[in-house]
């Protein structure tokens, strides 16, 4: 009956434990830099005119993406060498992508239309609130399809992205009830920041067999323990 209280710098303790061949306690700490939480901010940056091509390349090369792998690789190669999503070269590329996917070409083509060829809006006037909601809903539907992934890490990443989209939709619905019709970049950024909150845990650093009972807040200890180890005990800020 040993209780570990780790209120701060738990990732440091876990690193030392792993280095000493001891069980990890899953104290990796939350972060907003998880890949699944980066997709929504990238897709929202694609709302603005003129289109930000460095951001578009980041979106196409991101490992978690609603556009199929071969398609986005071809699109990224084209945009990096020849920026632009219109013209004869763009049309020829779309034909090659459709030929590659065969029967799945219509769905791939639809995803390209949704994420790359969708309308863009002036930052001065803002993007229509309903258009922002539609794009967040599409991304949420993408994460929802991944919630049943067999890989626990992939499944937890999908849960984080799905939850982020759900929180963003709730904030957008509240703005809609207040009569807001357009969102400027800074307003939309605040919505995303609130939806992201403290981020998500690292799914690859979960607690291992042999770990002690652990809490990250003293108030979570509701039963007695024979031994209490308080990691990095310090005066609170």
Coordinates of C-alpha atoms in Angstrom, one line a residue, residues 25-166:
X25 CA 3.8 5.5 -13.8
X26 CA 2.2 7.3 -16.8
X27 CA 3.3 10.8 -15.6
X28 CA 4.2 12.1 -19.0
X29 CA 2.1 15.3 -18.5
X30 CA -0.4 16.9 -20.8
X31 CA 0.8 18.8 -23.9
X32 CA -0.9 20.8 -26.6
X33 CA 1.8 19.7 -29.0
X34 CA 0.4 16.2 -29.6
X35 CA -0.1 15.6 -33.4
X36 CA -3.8 15.0 -33.1
X37 CA -4.3 18.4 -31.5
X38 CA -2.4 20.2 -34.3
X39 CA -4.9 19.2 -37.1
X40 CA -7.7 21.6 -36.1
X41 CA -5.5 24.7 -35.9
X42 CA -4.0 23.9 -39.3
X43 CA -7.4 23.4 -40.9
X44 CA -8.7 26.7 -39.5
X45 CA -5.7 28.5 -40.9
X46 CA -6.8 27.4 -44.4
X47 CA -9.9 29.6 -44.0
X48 CA -8.1 32.8 -44.8
X49 CA -7.3 34.6 -48.0
X50 CA -4.8 34.8 -49.5
X51 CA -4.1 31.1 -48.9
X52 CA -1.0 30.5 -46.6
X53 CA 1.0 28.0 -48.6
X54 CA 3.5 27.1 -45.8
X55 CA 0.5 26.2 -43.6
X56 CA -1.0 24.3 -46.4
X57 CA 2.2 22.3 -46.8
X58 CA 2.2 21.6 -43.0
X59 CA -1.3 20.3 -43.3
X60 CA -0.5 18.0 -46.3
X61 CA 2.6 16.6 -44.6
X62 CA 0.9 16.1 -41.2
X63 CA 0.8 12.4 -40.3
X64 CA -2.9 12.6 -39.1
X65 CA -4.9 13.9 -42.1
X66 CA -8.4 13.5 -43.6
X67 CA -6.8 13.4 -47.1
X68 CA -5.5 10.0 -48.3
X69 CA -1.7 9.5 -48.2
X70 CA -0.8 9.2 -51.9
X71 CA -3.0 12.1 -52.7
X72 CA -1.6 14.5 -50.2
X73 CA 2.0 13.5 -51.1
X74 CA 1.4 14.3 -54.7
X75 CA -0.4 17.6 -53.8
X76 CA 2.4 18.6 -51.4
X77 CA 5.1 18.0 -54.1
X78 CA 3.2 20.1 -56.6
X79 CA 2.5 23.0 -54.2
X80 CA 6.1 23.0 -52.9
X81 CA 7.5 23.4 -56.5
X82 CA 4.6 25.3 -58.0
X83 CA 2.3 27.1 -55.5
X84 CA -1.3 27.3 -56.7
X85 CA -4.5 25.2 -56.6
X86 CA -5.9 26.1 -60.0
X87 CA -4.7 25.8 -63.5
X88 CA -3.9 23.1 -66.1
X89 CA -1.1 21.5 -64.0
X90 CA -3.5 21.2 -61.0
X91 CA -6.2 19.6 -63.1
X92 CA -3.7 17.1 -64.5
X93 CA -2.5 16.2 -61.0
X94 CA -6.1 15.6 -59.9
X95 CA -6.6 13.3 -62.9
X96 CA -3.5 11.3 -61.9
X97 CA -4.8 11.0 -58.3
X98 CA -8.2 9.9 -59.5
X99 CA -6.6 7.3 -61.8
X100 CA -4.5 5.9 -58.9
X101 CA -7.5 5.5 -56.5
X102 CA -9.9 4.0 -59.1
X103 CA -13.2 3.2 -57.4
X104 CA -12.3 5.3 -54.4
X105 CA -11.5 8.4 -56.5
X106 CA -14.8 10.2 -55.8
X107 CA -14.4 10.1 -52.1
X108 CA -10.7 11.2 -52.4
X109 CA -11.7 14.0 -54.8
X110 CA -14.4 15.1 -52.3
X111 CA -11.9 15.3 -49.5
X112 CA -9.6 17.5 -51.6
X113 CA -12.5 19.8 -52.4
X114 CA -13.4 20.1 -48.7
X115 CA -10.0 20.8 -47.4
X116 CA -8.0 22.5 -50.2
X117 CA -10.5 23.9 -52.7
X118 CA -13.0 25.3 -50.2
X119 CA -13.8 29.0 -50.2
X120 CA -11.4 31.4 -48.3
X121 CA -12.3 34.6 -46.5
X122 CA -10.8 38.0 -45.8
X123 CA -9.3 38.3 -42.3
X124 CA -10.7 41.8 -42.1
X125 CA -14.4 40.8 -42.4
X126 CA -14.0 37.3 -40.9
X127 CA -15.2 33.8 -41.8
X128 CA -19.0 33.0 -41.6
X129 CA -19.6 31.1 -38.3
X130 CA -21.6 28.4 -40.1
X131 CA -18.7 27.7 -42.5
X132 CA -16.4 27.3 -39.5
X133 CA -18.8 24.9 -37.9
X134 CA -19.1 22.8 -41.0
X135 CA -15.3 22.4 -41.2
X136 CA -15.0 21.5 -37.6
X137 CA -17.8 19.0 -38.0
X138 CA -16.0 17.4 -40.9
X139 CA -12.8 17.0 -38.9
X140 CA -14.8 15.6 -36.0
X141 CA -16.3 13.0 -38.3
X142 CA -12.8 12.0 -39.4
X143 CA -11.6 11.5 -35.8
X144 CA -14.8 9.6 -35.0
X145 CA -14.0 7.0 -37.7
X146 CA -10.6 6.4 -35.9
X147 CA -12.1 5.9 -32.4
X148 CA -12.2 2.2 -32.9
X149 CA -8.6 1.8 -34.1
X150 CA -6.9 -1.4 -32.9
X151 CA -3.7 0.5 -31.9
X152 CA -4.3 2.0 -28.4
X153 CA -2.0 5.0 -29.2
X154 CA -4.0 5.7 -32.4
X155 CA -7.2 5.3 -30.5
X156 CA -6.2 7.7 -27.8
X157 CA -5.0 10.3 -30.3
X158 CA -8.4 10.1 -32.1
X159 CA -10.1 10.6 -28.7
X160 CA -8.0 13.7 -28.1
X161 CA -8.8 15.2 -31.5
X162 CA -12.5 14.3 -31.3
X163 CA -12.8 15.9 -27.9
X164 CA -11.0 19.1 -29.1
X165 CA -13.5 19.4 -32.0
X166 CA -16.4 18.7 -29.7

